[in-house]
């Protein structure tokens, strides 16, 4: 369970997260939506402890995450912009992540699923954007953790990989995990989300189930409903 209370983050004078309150308690899929720059990545990074908010509290299973590291072993994190050492080979990168986490894991099924067998000996800098994202995906799903935080996992994925991604997260949902993700693919959210959190300029402007968003806007297309809420709440 993740509880976020009165979270505020500033970058200099720029107020990036504004009084965020969230209760992520039930297992299932939480989709964080919102236009570019609305604070989605900053919110996810705050949960992981990669960003230090100036005000507010985040607790995981009742303990404050500030200054603590132990809780991170319960989280798998797929960053939006992965800054991996470019000269490493894929296989070395996977080894490095296991070493850093000090955990054993078997990547072979994921490697096969994303058809990365022939890429394993290549250096990261030589991979195409889509292949890089598939490697990112393997790293994100490598450890069996109760929480998954995925920042734009679907970026530059081809349709085949996207289908595999769908399968993995619906499986994780069945296993009772908490999955928090951002994406711009609205039909994915329509299919795979139990809870929507819509951010605009650092504020939560909608929180609830997909039915709630349809009811509130009178629209039955998620894309349309989101853009109506953004227009209504924007400056
Ligand atoms: N390290 C940083 N330093 C200064 N400003 C930042 C930094 N990271 C993000 N921002 C700003 O914070 C706002 C929210 O960014 P971000 O959380 O990445 O949004 P999103 O993921 O929704 O696109 C943006 O205006 C962005 O420019
Ligand atoms: Mg982002």
Short mmCIF file of C-alpha atoms and ligand atoms in Angstrom, two decimals:
data_model
loop_
_atom_site.label_atom_id
_atom_site.label_comp_id
_atom_site.label_asym_id
_atom_site.label_seq_id
_atom_site.Cartn_x
_atom_site.Cartn_y
_atom_site.Cartn_z
CA UNK A 1 0.00 0.00 0.00
CA UNK A 2 1.31 3.42 -0.99
CA UNK A 3 -0.04 6.55 0.67
CA UNK A 4 0.80 9.98 -0.64
CA UNK A 5 -0.13 12.96 1.51
CA UNK A 6 0.05 16.64 0.53
CA UNK A 7 2.95 16.08 -1.79
CA UNK A 8 4.56 19.18 -3.25
CA UNK A 9 7.60 19.31 -5.48
CA UNK A 10 9.33 22.40 -6.80
CA UNK A 11 12.14 22.65 -9.32
CA UNK A 12 13.44 26.08 -8.40
CA UNK A 13 10.34 28.27 -8.57
CA UNK A 14 8.51 25.86 -10.79
CA UNK A 15 5.78 24.13 -8.76
CA UNK A 16 5.68 20.72 -10.44
CA UNK A 17 3.52 18.65 -8.04
CA UNK A 18 0.73 20.42 -6.18
CA UNK A 19 -0.87 18.96 -3.08
CA UNK A 20 -1.03 15.42 -4.34
CA UNK A 21 -3.02 13.01 -2.15
CA UNK A 22 -3.33 9.42 -3.28
CA UNK A 23 -4.16 6.17 -1.64
CA UNK A 24 -2.87 3.24 -3.64
CA UNK A 25 -4.23 0.39 -1.62
CA UNK A 26 -6.13 -2.07 -3.78
CA UNK A 27 -4.22 -4.43 -6.03
CA UNK A 28 -4.67 -3.73 -9.72
CA UNK A 29 -3.60 -1.37 -12.46
CA UNK A 30 -3.30 2.37 -11.90
CA UNK A 31 -2.91 4.49 -15.04
CA UNK A 32 -1.37 7.92 -14.50
CA UNK A 33 -2.45 10.11 -17.37
CA UNK A 34 -1.91 13.72 -18.35
CA UNK A 35 -0.32 15.92 -21.00
CA UNK A 36 3.47 16.15 -21.36
CA UNK A 37 4.97 18.08 -18.48
CA UNK A 38 2.04 17.50 -16.13
CA UNK A 39 4.27 15.82 -13.54
CA UNK A 40 3.72 12.10 -14.16
CA UNK A 41 7.39 11.11 -14.16
CA UNK A 42 8.14 13.36 -11.19
CA UNK A 43 5.35 11.68 -9.23
CA UNK A 44 6.64 8.19 -10.04
CA UNK A 45 10.21 9.22 -9.21
CA UNK A 46 9.04 10.59 -5.88
CA UNK A 47 7.61 7.19 -5.00
CA UNK A 48 10.89 5.49 -5.88
CA UNK A 49 12.86 8.09 -3.97
CA UNK A 50 14.70 9.45 -7.01
CA UNK A 51 13.22 12.87 -6.40
CA UNK A 52 12.99 14.61 -3.04
CA UNK A 53 9.77 16.53 -2.62
CA UNK A 54 9.89 19.68 -0.47
CA UNK A 55 6.59 18.96 1.29
CA UNK A 56 4.44 15.99 2.04
CA UNK A 57 4.81 12.36 2.93
CA UNK A 58 4.95 9.12 1.04
CA UNK A 59 4.56 5.91 2.98
CA UNK A 60 4.81 2.35 1.79
CA UNK A 61 3.14 -0.23 3.97
CA UNK A 62 3.08 2.37 6.72
CA UNK A 63 6.76 3.40 6.69
CA UNK A 64 7.96 6.70 5.37
CA UNK A 65 10.02 6.29 2.21
CA UNK A 66 12.15 9.40 2.83
CA UNK A 67 15.69 8.39 3.69
CA UNK A 68 14.86 4.72 3.40
CA UNK A 69 16.14 2.30 0.75
CA UNK A 70 14.93 -1.08 1.92
CA UNK A 71 11.44 -0.64 0.48
CA UNK A 72 12.83 -0.39 -3.05
CA UNK A 73 13.39 -4.12 -3.22
CA UNK A 74 9.60 -4.47 -3.39
CA UNK A 75 9.43 -2.25 -6.46
CA UNK A 76 10.26 -2.87 -10.10
CA UNK A 77 10.85 0.41 -11.89
CA UNK A 78 10.98 1.03 -15.60
CA UNK A 79 12.25 4.58 -16.14
CA UNK A 80 11.02 6.75 -19.00
CA UNK A 81 14.55 7.66 -19.96
CA UNK A 82 16.92 4.87 -19.06
CA UNK A 83 20.47 6.12 -18.80
CA UNK A 84 22.42 2.93 -19.20
CA UNK A 85 26.16 2.81 -19.87
CA UNK A 86 26.13 2.69 -23.65
CA UNK A 87 29.16 0.50 -24.12
CA UNK A 88 27.74 -2.41 -22.12
CA UNK A 89 26.34 -5.42 -23.92
CA UNK A 90 22.73 -6.36 -23.21
CA UNK A 91 23.78 -9.47 -21.31
CA UNK A 92 26.21 -7.44 -19.19
CA UNK A 93 23.54 -4.87 -18.42
CA UNK A 94 21.20 -7.57 -17.14
CA UNK A 95 24.03 -8.97 -15.00
CA UNK A 96 24.79 -5.51 -13.63
CA UNK A 97 21.18 -4.93 -12.57
CA UNK A 98 21.10 -8.28 -10.76
CA UNK A 99 24.33 -7.36 -9.02
CA UNK A 100 23.05 -3.94 -7.97
CA UNK A 101 19.85 -5.44 -6.60
CA UNK A 102 21.79 -8.32 -5.13
CA UNK A 103 19.08 -10.69 -6.30
CA UNK A 104 19.00 -13.72 -8.52
CA UNK A 105 16.61 -13.71 -11.46
CA UNK A 106 16.16 -15.65 -14.66
CA UNK A 107 15.74 -13.47 -17.73
CA UNK A 108 15.53 -16.29 -20.27
CA UNK A 109 11.75 -16.36 -20.59
CA UNK A 110 11.54 -12.59 -21.03
CA UNK A 111 14.39 -12.63 -23.54
CA UNK A 112 12.57 -15.28 -25.54
CA UNK A 113 9.22 -13.49 -25.22
CA UNK A 114 10.63 -10.24 -26.61
CA UNK A 115 12.76 -12.12 -29.15
CA UNK A 116 15.99 -10.64 -27.90
CA UNK A 117 18.15 -13.76 -28.23
CA UNK A 118 20.17 -12.35 -31.12
CA UNK A 119 20.64 -8.96 -29.39
CA UNK A 120 22.16 -10.21 -26.16
CA UNK A 121 25.79 -9.72 -27.23
CA UNK A 122 25.23 -6.31 -28.82
CA UNK A 123 26.27 -3.12 -27.13
CA UNK A 124 23.42 -0.91 -25.91
CA UNK A 125 24.52 2.00 -28.12
CA UNK A 126 24.02 -0.12 -31.23
CA UNK A 127 20.41 -1.04 -30.50
CA UNK A 128 17.42 0.55 -32.21
CA UNK A 129 14.99 2.55 -30.05
CA UNK A 130 12.44 -0.26 -30.02
CA UNK A 131 14.99 -2.90 -29.09
CA UNK A 132 16.32 -0.68 -26.31
CA UNK A 133 12.82 -0.38 -24.96
CA UNK A 134 12.43 -4.16 -25.06
CA UNK A 135 15.63 -4.49 -23.03
CA UNK A 136 14.23 -1.89 -20.65
CA UNK A 137 11.11 -4.04 -20.43
CA UNK A 138 13.13 -7.17 -19.57
CA UNK A 139 14.88 -5.22 -16.80
CA UNK A 140 11.53 -3.88 -15.57
CA UNK A 141 10.00 -7.33 -15.32
CA UNK A 142 13.08 -9.24 -14.19
CA UNK A 143 12.29 -9.38 -10.49
CA UNK A 144 9.09 -10.68 -9.01
CA UNK A 145 8.04 -7.71 -6.89
CA UNK A 146 4.65 -6.77 -5.41
CA UNK A 147 4.84 -3.26 -6.94
CA UNK A 148 5.59 -2.31 -10.54
CA UNK A 149 6.15 1.28 -11.57
CA UNK A 150 6.40 1.68 -15.32
CA UNK A 151 7.04 5.10 -16.85
CA UNK A 152 5.92 5.05 -20.48
CA UNK A 153 6.78 1.40 -21.03
CA UNK A 154 4.97 1.39 -24.38
CA UNK A 155 7.11 4.03 -26.04
CA UNK A 156 8.47 2.86 -29.43
CA UNK A 157 7.21 -0.69 -28.96
CA UNK A 158 6.09 -2.54 -32.05
CA UNK A 159 2.60 -4.13 -32.05
CA UNK A 160 3.94 -7.63 -31.34
CA UNK A 161 5.86 -6.43 -28.27
CA UNK A 162 2.89 -4.36 -27.18
CA UNK A 163 0.75 -7.51 -27.17
CA UNK A 164 3.35 -9.23 -25.01
CA UNK A 165 3.41 -6.27 -22.65
CA UNK A 166 -0.40 -6.50 -22.33
CA UNK A 167 -0.13 -10.18 -21.51
CA UNK A 168 2.51 -9.62 -18.84
CA UNK A 169 0.67 -6.88 -17.03
CA UNK A 170 -2.67 -8.65 -17.09
CA UNK A 171 -0.90 -11.67 -15.61
CA UNK A 172 0.64 -9.48 -12.88
CA UNK A 173 -2.78 -8.03 -12.19
CA UNK A 174 -4.19 -11.55 -11.72
CA UNK A 175 -1.39 -12.25 -9.27
CA UNK A 176 -2.66 -9.37 -7.12
CA UNK A 177 0.19 -6.94 -7.72
CA UNK A 178 0.01 -3.17 -7.77
CA UNK A 179 0.96 -1.83 -11.18
CA UNK A 180 1.32 1.91 -11.72
CA UNK A 181 2.03 3.05 -15.25
CA UNK A 182 1.90 5.96 -17.64
CA UNK A 183 1.20 5.75 -21.34
CA UNK A 184 -0.26 7.78 -24.18
CA UNK A 185 -2.01 4.76 -25.69
CA UNK A 186 -5.60 5.26 -24.59
CA UNK A 187 -6.98 1.98 -25.88
CA UNK A 188 -4.45 0.21 -23.68
CA UNK A 189 -5.74 2.14 -20.69
CA UNK A 190 -9.33 1.29 -21.66
CA UNK A 191 -8.40 -2.35 -21.70
CA UNK A 192 -5.96 -2.43 -18.81
CA UNK A 193 -6.68 -0.14 -15.90
CA UNK A 194 -8.68 -0.35 -12.73
CA UNK A 195 -7.99 3.16 -11.62
CA UNK A 196 -7.20 6.37 -13.47
CA UNK A 197 -5.29 9.31 -12.03
CA UNK A 198 -5.32 12.31 -14.33
CA UNK A 199 -2.72 15.01 -13.75
CA UNK A 200 -2.75 18.49 -15.17
CA UNK A 201 -0.04 21.03 -14.35
CA UNK A 202 0.93 19.07 -11.27
CA UNK A 203 -2.57 18.65 -9.86
CA UNK A 204 -4.81 15.60 -9.75
CA UNK A 205 -7.91 16.63 -11.71
CA UNK A 206 -9.59 13.24 -11.80
CA UNK A 207 -9.21 10.09 -9.82
CA UNK A 208 -11.39 7.05 -10.11
CA UNK A 209 -12.52 4.22 -12.32
CA UNK A 210 -12.93 4.47 -16.05
CA UNK A 211 -16.73 4.39 -15.68
CA UNK A 212 -16.44 7.48 -13.49
CA UNK A 213 -14.57 9.38 -16.18
CA UNK A 214 -17.23 8.45 -18.75
CA UNK A 215 -20.00 9.49 -16.38
CA UNK A 216 -18.38 12.79 -15.51
CA UNK A 217 -17.80 13.80 -19.12
CA UNK A 218 -20.71 12.09 -20.85
CA UNK A 219 -18.22 10.68 -23.33
CA UNK A 220 -17.62 7.02 -24.01
CA UNK A 221 -14.22 7.53 -25.65
CA UNK A 222 -11.39 7.80 -23.15
CA UNK A 223 -9.32 10.00 -25.44
CA UNK A 224 -12.20 12.39 -25.79
CA UNK A 225 -13.08 12.28 -22.09
CA UNK A 226 -9.50 13.09 -21.07
CA UNK A 227 -9.26 16.00 -23.45
CA UNK A 228 -12.59 17.37 -22.16
CA UNK A 229 -11.31 17.24 -18.56
CA UNK A 230 -8.01 18.84 -19.55
CA UNK A 231 -9.81 21.67 -21.37
CA UNK A 232 -12.23 22.22 -18.51
CA UNK A 233 -9.48 22.37 -15.87
CA UNK A 234 -6.80 24.16 -17.88
CA UNK A 235 -5.90 27.82 -17.66
N1 LIG B 1 15.21 17.67 -13.20
C1 LIG B 1 14.36 18.66 -13.52
N2 LIG B 1 14.73 19.95 -13.36
C2 LIG B 1 13.88 20.98 -13.65
N3 LIG B 1 12.63 20.80 -14.11
C3 LIG B 1 12.21 19.53 -14.29
C4 LIG B 1 13.04 18.41 -14.01
N4 LIG B 1 12.34 17.28 -14.28
C5 LIG B 1 11.14 17.68 -14.72
N5 LIG B 1 11.05 19.03 -14.72
C6 LIG B 1 9.87 19.82 -15.10
O1 LIG B 1 8.79 19.38 -14.32
C7 LIG B 1 7.59 19.34 -15.08
C8 LIG B 1 7.00 17.93 -15.02
O2 LIG B 1 7.85 17.04 -15.69
P1 LIG B 1 7.57 15.49 -15.78
O3 LIG B 1 7.29 14.97 -14.43
O4 LIG B 1 8.69 14.89 -16.55
O5 LIG B 1 6.21 15.46 -16.64
P2 LIG B 1 5.55 14.29 -17.49
O6 LIG B 1 6.22 13.01 -17.10
O7 LIG B 1 4.10 14.34 -17.11
O8 LIG B 1 5.75 14.63 -18.92
C9 LIG B 1 7.97 19.78 -16.48
O9 LIG B 1 7.66 21.14 -16.61
C10 LIG B 1 9.45 19.56 -16.53
O10 LIG B 1 10.06 20.43 -17.41
MG1 LIG B 2 7.19 11.58 -18.16
#
